[in-house]
Amino acid sequence: MGNSNANKQFICERYSEYLYIIYHFGNKVILIKQLYRYAQEFGLANSYSAFYGHIKQMINAEIIRKEAFLAYGRKTQLQMLTLKKFGIRFVEGKVSSQCVAAVPKANSNERILVSIFKNCYILNKIIPRICKEGGNVTFEQVIALVNQDNSNMLNARNQGVELLYKIQDSSAALHPFLNISEINYEINRLKEIKHKRSMGLRKGAMASEGKGVGKVYSTPERALAEIVNGNEIEMWMDSRMYASLKSRKLDYYSIDSLLNAHVYVAQMKIIQRRPQITLLMFDIHNKQNVYRIATQIACAYHMFERYFNDFSLRIGIVGVNEVACRVLESDSKAIVRDFYTKEIKGSKISRILSDWRVSYVEQERIHVHFTHYDITNQYLDGVKHFNLLKI
């Protein structure tokens, strides 16, 4: 049959679960090594040779493509799979490949690194929970548990509104703690932003990640466009302008801002009669510092304060390996002293949180934990490719 649409459709239906895994768990990209683990867990293949035979059929049918994992223009020995347009069309139920956008060729490692971190979480945390509860490990069970946790781990950039819909429809246990009017307001605001984006009205720095770093903006509003979306800005400004921008960032920070900074809601549940929100912050480039971490935490805290009447916040800072994890943890706990009196003022992270309007009393409701998924050794060939994570 060759590569006719009929043959492609047949291959898609035959290996549909692989396509759903790549699309939903990896945002259309995944490492072959991680996909093989899913094939083992879900019972899709009883050996690597059988698994690779499935992959080869999909590659030959032009449903997926195999390519090297590129890190800042340099090839590694890692191999990744990317959905092609027909595969995306199949998953989304579209009638034509013209109705979907192709995944661009990898020219940076950000997309695949996010996929690696997310799939580590699913493989190491979600699937073991399903096994512990005695359930069958399937794609549907993973989706069900993620939804049960009120998580947005499977959402991509600018899909934050989906989490707000989810908590609106969540279990009755959460409802007494929700500020429904504020959530509805935020839903409408994010929908309006999405509408303007789709109409091509997003301009300047909001149009693409990373633009504008180091620039001086003519108005606070132009700078705010970057700040609200979770991007860092370096600019010279007077103290009043800086205070104004900080205040606006705290006031306008949204779920989309979290996603754009690779921070995900892993779970929302009731613990000791109070909602406990667990966030995971993925340090995909091994470039986080205490100031960035603390400002993200402060913004997230004030955002959830708008949505919930009461809650506690747990944050997991997820590094690429133990070394990166310990360096960040040590720096965050470093003692800060008064320059003149030498009096101890608290830890570095605590002082930054306080500077971002999170009082010491409020900080008692925030618990930060530093961890890692051993990404370097498990998926980046150890120290051999560790330098590729840094610019």
Short mmCIF file of C-alpha atoms in Angstrom, two decimals:
data_model
loop_
_atom_site.label_atom_id
_atom_site.label_comp_id
_atom_site.label_asym_id
_atom_site.label_seq_id
_atom_site.Cartn_x
_atom_site.Cartn_y
_atom_site.Cartn_z
CA MET A 1 0.00 0.00 0.00
CA GLY A 2 3.02 2.28 0.27
CA ASN A 3 2.56 5.50 2.20
CA SER A 4 -1.00 6.16 1.14
CA ASN A 5 -3.31 7.82 3.61
CA ALA A 6 -5.10 4.49 4.03
CA ASN A 7 -1.87 2.78 5.06
CA LYS A 8 -0.94 5.64 7.39
CA GLN A 9 -4.37 5.43 9.01
CA PHE A 10 -3.94 1.67 9.45
CA ILE A 11 -0.53 2.12 11.12
CA CYS A 12 -1.89 4.89 13.37
CA GLU A 13 -4.76 2.71 14.54
CA ARG A 14 -2.45 -0.24 15.10
CA TYR A 15 -0.01 1.75 17.22
CA SER A 16 -2.36 4.42 18.53
CA GLU A 17 -1.22 4.08 22.14
CA TYR A 18 2.34 5.03 21.21
CA LEU A 19 1.01 8.13 19.45
CA TYR A 20 -1.13 9.14 22.43
CA ILE A 21 1.87 8.75 24.76
CA ILE A 22 4.12 10.91 22.56
CA TYR A 23 1.43 13.54 22.07
CA HIS A 24 0.12 13.87 25.63
CA PHE A 25 3.08 12.88 27.83
CA GLY A 26 5.82 14.54 25.77
CA ASN A 27 4.04 17.37 23.95
CA LYS A 28 4.70 15.56 20.62
CA VAL A 29 8.36 14.64 21.38
CA ILE A 30 9.90 11.89 23.50
CA LEU A 31 13.15 10.05 24.01
CA ILE A 32 13.12 6.51 22.59
CA LYS A 33 14.48 5.26 25.92
CA GLN A 34 11.49 6.66 27.82
CA LEU A 35 8.97 5.46 25.24
CA TYR A 36 10.38 1.95 25.62
CA ARG A 37 9.74 2.11 29.36
CA TYR A 38 6.11 2.96 28.64
CA ALA A 39 5.94 0.05 26.19
CA GLN A 40 7.12 -2.23 28.99
CA GLU A 41 4.79 -0.77 31.62
CA PHE A 42 1.73 -0.79 29.35
CA GLY A 43 2.48 -4.21 27.86
CA LEU A 44 2.85 -2.86 24.32
CA ALA A 45 6.00 -4.87 23.52
CA ASN A 46 7.60 -7.90 25.16
CA SER A 47 11.14 -7.09 24.00
CA TYR A 48 13.18 -4.19 22.69
CA SER A 49 13.41 -5.79 19.25
CA ALA A 50 9.61 -5.99 19.05
CA PHE A 51 9.33 -2.41 20.31
CA TYR A 52 11.82 -1.10 17.76
CA GLY A 53 9.96 -2.96 15.03
CA HIS A 54 6.83 -0.99 15.95
CA ILE A 55 8.78 2.26 15.88
CA LYS A 56 10.34 1.44 12.53
CA GLN A 57 6.92 0.81 10.98
CA MET A 58 5.71 4.22 12.14
CA ILE A 59 8.88 5.89 10.85
CA ASN A 60 8.57 4.19 7.46
CA ALA A 61 4.92 5.26 7.25
CA GLU A 62 6.02 8.87 7.92
CA ILE A 63 3.91 9.13 11.07
CA ILE A 64 6.85 9.88 13.34
CA ARG A 65 10.43 10.90 12.68
CA LYS A 66 13.58 9.91 14.52
CA GLU A 67 16.25 12.52 15.07
CA ALA A 68 19.25 13.17 17.24
CA PHE A 69 18.75 15.13 20.43
CA LEU A 70 20.39 18.45 19.58
CA ALA A 71 21.84 20.46 22.42
CA TYR A 72 22.70 24.02 21.36
CA GLY A 73 23.55 22.96 17.84
CA ARG A 74 25.61 19.93 18.85
CA LYS A 75 24.49 16.35 18.28
CA THR A 76 24.43 13.87 21.13
CA GLN A 77 24.12 10.10 21.04
CA LEU A 78 20.53 10.36 22.24
CA GLN A 79 17.63 9.68 19.90
CA MET A 80 14.22 11.31 20.11
CA LEU A 81 10.94 10.73 18.32
CA THR A 82 8.72 13.52 17.03
CA LEU A 83 5.16 13.24 15.75
CA LYS A 84 4.73 14.22 12.12
CA LYS A 85 1.63 15.96 10.83
CA PHE A 86 -0.34 12.81 10.04
CA GLY A 87 0.29 11.46 13.54
CA ILE A 88 -0.82 14.76 15.10
CA ARG A 89 -3.87 14.80 12.85
CA PHE A 90 -4.79 11.27 14.00
CA VAL A 91 -4.52 12.09 17.70
CA GLU A 92 -6.45 15.36 17.35
CA GLY A 93 -9.12 13.78 15.14
CA LYS A 94 -8.61 16.29 12.34
CA VAL A 95 -9.76 15.51 8.78
CA SER A 96 -6.65 16.88 7.08
CA SER A 97 -2.97 17.36 7.82
CA GLN A 98 -3.43 20.95 6.69
CA CYS A 99 -5.45 21.52 9.88
CA VAL A 100 -2.47 20.89 12.16
CA ALA A 101 0.91 22.53 12.64
CA ALA A 102 4.11 20.55 12.23
CA VAL A 103 6.59 20.26 15.08
CA PRO A 104 9.67 22.21 13.94
CA LYS A 105 13.04 20.54 13.67
CA ALA A 106 14.86 20.67 16.97
CA ASN A 107 17.20 23.68 17.11
CA SER A 108 17.45 23.78 20.90
CA ASN A 109 17.04 21.22 23.65
CA GLU A 110 14.26 22.96 25.59
CA ARG A 111 11.25 21.06 24.24
CA ILE A 112 12.81 17.62 24.66
CA LEU A 113 14.23 18.47 28.10
CA VAL A 114 10.75 19.46 29.32
CA SER A 115 9.51 16.16 27.90
CA ILE A 116 12.28 14.25 29.72
CA PHE A 117 11.43 15.87 33.08
CA LYS A 118 7.68 15.33 32.69
CA ASN A 119 8.08 11.71 31.69
CA CYS A 120 10.44 11.11 34.61
CA TYR A 121 7.67 12.34 36.87
CA ILE A 122 5.07 10.07 35.26
CA LEU A 123 7.34 7.01 35.15
CA ASN A 124 8.77 7.47 38.65
CA LYS A 125 5.77 8.88 40.55
CA ILE A 126 2.46 8.32 38.78
CA ILE A 127 2.91 4.76 37.49
CA PRO A 128 4.23 3.40 40.84
CA ARG A 129 1.12 4.84 42.54
CA ILE A 130 -1.11 3.00 40.07
CA CYS A 131 0.82 -0.22 40.73
CA LYS A 132 0.58 0.29 44.50
CA GLU A 133 -3.18 0.67 44.27
CA GLY A 134 -3.36 -2.62 42.33
CA GLY A 135 -4.69 -1.11 39.10
CA ASN A 136 -3.78 -1.94 35.53
CA VAL A 137 -1.10 0.38 34.18
CA THR A 138 -2.58 1.92 31.06
CA PHE A 139 -2.52 5.24 29.26
CA GLU A 140 -6.09 5.89 30.47
CA GLN A 141 -5.15 5.18 34.10
CA VAL A 142 -2.29 7.66 33.97
CA ILE A 143 -4.58 10.35 32.56
CA ALA A 144 -7.22 9.55 35.19
CA LEU A 145 -4.75 9.86 38.07
CA VAL A 146 -3.31 13.13 36.75
CA ASN A 147 -6.85 14.51 36.55
CA GLN A 148 -7.67 13.16 40.00
CA ASP A 149 -4.67 15.08 41.35
CA ASN A 150 -5.98 18.32 39.75
CA SER A 151 -2.61 18.53 37.99
CA ASN A 152 -1.60 20.47 34.89
CA MET A 153 1.54 18.39 34.31
CA LEU A 154 0.35 17.44 30.81
CA ASN A 155 -0.43 20.99 29.72
CA ALA A 156 1.87 22.92 27.40
CA ARG A 157 2.58 26.65 27.40
CA ASN A 158 -0.38 29.01 27.54
CA GLN A 159 -2.85 26.25 28.48
CA GLY A 160 -3.25 27.39 32.07
CA VAL A 161 -6.96 28.05 31.77
CA GLU A 162 -7.54 24.29 31.58
CA LEU A 163 -6.39 23.91 35.21
CA LEU A 164 -8.85 26.58 36.34
CA TYR A 165 -11.67 24.70 34.62
CA LYS A 166 -10.44 21.53 36.32
CA ILE A 167 -10.53 22.94 39.85
CA GLN A 168 -13.93 24.48 39.16
CA ASP A 169 -15.20 20.96 38.46
CA SER A 170 -13.07 19.32 41.16
CA SER A 171 -14.28 17.24 44.08
CA ALA A 172 -16.59 18.75 46.66
CA ALA A 173 -13.73 18.72 49.16
CA LEU A 174 -12.00 21.65 47.45
CA HIS A 175 -15.06 23.78 46.80
CA PRO A 176 -15.43 25.36 50.27
CA PHE A 177 -11.93 26.80 49.88
CA LEU A 178 -12.33 28.23 46.37
CA ASN A 179 -12.84 31.87 45.48
CA ILE A 180 -15.13 31.14 42.53
CA SER A 181 -15.61 34.77 41.47
CA GLU A 182 -11.84 35.31 41.26
CA ILE A 183 -11.37 32.06 39.33
CA ASN A 184 -14.09 33.05 36.87
CA TYR A 185 -12.45 36.45 36.44
CA GLU A 186 -9.10 34.80 35.74
CA ILE A 187 -10.64 32.36 33.25
CA ASN A 188 -12.16 35.24 31.30
CA ARG A 189 -8.88 37.16 31.41
CA LEU A 190 -6.85 34.21 30.09
CA LYS A 191 -9.44 33.48 27.42
CA GLU A 192 -9.23 37.09 26.26
CA ILE A 193 -5.43 36.89 26.12
CA LYS A 194 -5.67 33.66 24.13
CA HIS A 195 -8.15 35.26 21.75
CA LYS A 196 -5.89 38.25 21.16
CA ARG A 197 -2.95 35.92 20.62
CA SER A 198 -4.86 33.90 18.05
CA MET A 199 -5.83 37.12 16.28
CA GLY A 200 -2.20 38.11 16.02
CA LEU A 201 -2.48 41.01 18.44
CA ARG A 202 0.31 39.91 20.75
CA LYS A 203 3.26 42.14 20.00
CA GLY A 204 6.91 42.54 20.85
CA ALA A 205 8.32 40.40 23.61
CA MET A 206 5.05 38.50 24.17
CA ALA A 207 5.32 37.05 20.67
CA SER A 208 8.29 34.81 21.41
CA GLU A 209 10.30 33.59 24.34
CA GLY A 210 13.55 35.30 25.16
CA LYS A 211 13.14 38.48 23.12
CA GLY A 212 13.83 41.72 24.89
CA VAL A 213 16.38 40.48 27.42
CA GLY A 214 18.72 43.33 28.17
CA LYS A 215 16.55 45.91 26.44
CA VAL A 216 15.23 49.14 27.85
CA TYR A 217 11.51 49.57 27.24
CA SER A 218 9.90 52.91 26.58
CA THR A 219 7.02 52.30 28.99
CA PRO A 220 6.36 50.08 32.02
CA GLU A 221 3.52 48.47 30.06
CA ARG A 222 5.93 47.15 27.41
CA ALA A 223 8.16 45.71 30.10
CA LEU A 224 5.16 44.26 31.91
CA ALA A 225 4.33 42.19 28.85
CA GLU A 226 7.52 40.21 29.50
CA ILE A 227 7.30 40.14 33.29
CA VAL A 228 3.73 38.83 33.46
CA ASN A 229 4.68 35.86 31.26
CA GLY A 230 7.40 34.75 33.64
CA ASN A 231 10.41 35.91 31.61
CA GLU A 232 13.37 37.70 33.12
CA ILE A 233 14.07 41.31 32.15
CA GLU A 234 17.28 43.19 32.68
CA MET A 235 16.77 46.91 32.47
CA TRP A 236 17.89 50.07 34.18
CA MET A 237 15.06 51.78 35.97
CA ASP A 238 14.49 54.03 38.96
CA SER A 239 13.24 52.52 42.22
CA ARG A 240 9.65 53.69 41.72
CA MET A 241 9.42 52.06 38.32
CA TYR A 242 10.94 48.83 39.70
CA ALA A 243 8.47 48.79 42.60
CA SER A 244 5.60 49.35 40.18
CA LEU A 245 6.70 46.49 37.92
CA LYS A 246 7.21 44.16 40.89
CA SER A 247 3.72 44.97 42.14
CA ARG A 248 2.20 44.35 38.72
CA LYS A 249 4.03 41.07 38.35
CA LEU A 250 2.60 39.89 41.65
CA ASP A 251 -0.89 41.09 40.74
CA TYR A 252 -1.01 39.71 37.18
CA TYR A 253 0.94 36.50 37.56
CA SER A 254 -1.14 33.60 36.21
CA ILE A 255 -1.16 29.85 35.66
CA ASP A 256 0.19 30.59 32.18
CA SER A 257 3.12 32.38 33.82
CA LEU A 258 3.86 29.22 35.80
CA LEU A 259 3.77 27.03 32.71
CA ASN A 260 6.01 29.41 30.78
CA ALA A 261 8.56 29.15 33.61
CA HIS A 262 8.35 25.31 33.59
CA VAL A 263 6.53 25.20 36.92
CA TYR A 264 3.69 22.67 37.13
CA VAL A 265 0.92 21.88 39.59
CA ALA A 266 1.54 18.24 40.50
CA GLN A 267 -1.29 17.87 42.99
CA MET A 268 -4.05 19.67 44.86
CA LYS A 269 -5.58 17.75 47.77
CA ILE A 270 -6.96 18.25 51.26
CA ILE A 271 -4.42 17.60 54.03
CA GLN A 272 -5.43 18.22 57.64
CA ARG A 273 -8.55 20.10 56.57
CA ARG A 274 -6.63 22.49 54.32
CA PRO A 275 -5.88 22.42 50.57
CA GLN A 276 -2.27 21.51 49.91
CA ILE A 277 -0.89 22.58 46.53
CA THR A 278 2.24 20.82 45.30
CA LEU A 279 4.31 22.52 42.59
CA LEU A 280 7.25 21.10 40.67
CA MET A 281 9.80 23.57 39.26
CA PHE A 282 11.89 21.93 36.53
CA ASP A 283 15.39 23.37 36.26
CA ILE A 284 15.76 22.08 32.70
CA HIS A 285 18.82 24.17 31.81
CA ASN A 286 20.59 23.81 35.17
CA LYS A 287 20.60 27.61 35.41
CA GLN A 288 18.23 28.36 38.26
CA ASN A 289 19.39 30.59 41.08
CA VAL A 290 17.86 31.38 44.45
CA TYR A 291 16.49 34.76 43.36
CA ARG A 292 14.59 33.29 40.40
CA ILE A 293 13.28 30.43 42.52
CA ALA A 294 12.12 32.70 45.33
CA THR A 295 10.41 35.20 43.02
CA GLN A 296 8.54 32.38 41.25
CA ILE A 297 7.45 30.99 44.62
CA ALA A 298 6.30 34.41 45.81
CA CYS A 299 4.32 35.06 42.62
CA ALA A 300 2.76 31.58 42.78
CA TYR A 301 1.82 32.09 46.44
CA HIS A 302 0.04 35.39 45.76
CA MET A 303 -1.69 33.89 42.70
CA PHE A 304 -3.10 30.95 44.66
CA GLU A 305 -4.08 33.37 47.40
CA ARG A 306 -6.49 34.87 44.89
CA TYR A 307 -7.96 31.46 44.04
CA PHE A 308 -8.13 29.87 47.51
CA ASN A 309 -9.34 31.16 50.86
CA ASP A 310 -6.86 28.92 52.66
CA PHE A 311 -4.03 26.64 51.50
CA SER A 312 -0.47 25.47 52.05
CA LEU A 313 2.17 25.31 49.36
CA ARG A 314 4.78 22.60 48.74
CA ILE A 315 7.41 23.26 46.08
CA GLY A 316 9.77 20.69 44.66
CA ILE A 317 12.79 22.21 42.90
CA VAL A 318 13.81 19.46 40.46
CA GLY A 319 17.40 19.55 39.23
CA VAL A 320 19.25 17.50 36.63
CA ASN A 321 21.32 15.59 39.20
CA GLU A 322 22.32 15.48 42.85
CA VAL A 323 25.17 17.97 42.47
CA ALA A 324 22.90 20.63 40.95
CA CYS A 325 20.29 19.89 43.60
CA ARG A 326 22.69 20.31 46.53
CA VAL A 327 24.26 23.50 45.16
CA LEU A 328 20.86 25.20 44.92
CA GLU A 329 19.76 23.92 48.32
CA SER A 330 22.92 25.12 50.01
CA ASP A 331 22.68 28.56 48.42
CA SER A 332 19.01 28.94 49.39
CA LYS A 333 19.78 28.15 53.04
CA ALA A 334 22.76 30.50 53.24
CA ILE A 335 22.47 32.83 56.23
CA VAL A 336 21.93 36.54 55.53
CA ARG A 337 23.32 39.05 58.04
CA ASP A 338 22.78 42.75 58.45
CA PHE A 339 25.63 44.59 56.73
CA TYR A 340 26.29 46.86 59.71
CA THR A 341 25.17 44.99 62.84
CA LYS A 342 25.95 41.47 61.55
CA GLU A 343 22.62 40.40 63.00
CA ILE A 344 21.20 37.26 61.38
CA LYS A 345 18.22 38.16 59.19
CA GLY A 346 17.32 34.66 58.06
CA SER A 347 18.08 32.47 55.05
CA LYS A 348 18.62 33.91 51.59
CA ILE A 349 15.41 32.42 50.19
CA SER A 350 13.41 33.66 53.18
CA ARG A 351 14.71 37.21 52.78
CA ILE A 352 13.85 37.28 49.09
CA LEU A 353 10.34 35.95 49.78
CA SER A 354 9.89 38.67 52.38
CA ASP A 355 11.05 41.29 49.87
CA TRP A 356 8.36 39.96 47.51
CA ARG A 357 5.57 40.50 50.08
CA VAL A 358 5.46 37.00 51.57
CA SER A 359 5.62 37.61 55.32
CA TYR A 360 7.44 35.30 57.73
CA VAL A 361 4.07 34.11 59.03
CA GLU A 362 2.97 33.26 55.48
CA GLN A 363 6.27 31.51 54.83
CA GLU A 364 5.32 28.95 57.48
CA ARG A 365 2.72 27.70 54.97
CA ILE A 366 5.41 27.23 52.29
CA HIS A 367 7.69 24.18 52.24
CA VAL A 368 10.50 23.98 49.67
CA HIS A 369 12.18 20.68 48.86
CA PHE A 370 15.16 20.17 46.54
CA THR A 371 15.26 16.95 44.57
CA HIS A 372 16.35 15.47 41.24
CA TYR A 373 15.49 12.68 38.79
CA ASP A 374 19.15 11.81 38.04
CA ILE A 375 18.61 13.15 34.52
CA THR A 376 22.34 13.40 33.78
CA ASN A 377 23.08 9.74 34.40
CA GLN A 378 19.78 8.27 33.26
CA TYR A 379 19.26 10.17 30.01
CA LEU A 380 22.28 12.35 29.22
CA ASP A 381 25.08 9.76 29.22
CA GLY A 382 26.47 11.04 32.51
CA VAL A 383 29.05 13.79 32.63
CA LYS A 384 29.83 13.23 28.95
CA HIS A 385 26.96 15.49 27.89
CA PHE A 386 26.41 17.42 31.12
CA ASN A 387 28.13 20.50 29.63
CA LEU A 388 25.52 20.59 26.86
CA LEU A 389 22.96 21.77 29.39
CA LYS A 390 24.77 25.05 29.82
CA ILE A 391 25.13 27.89 27.38
#
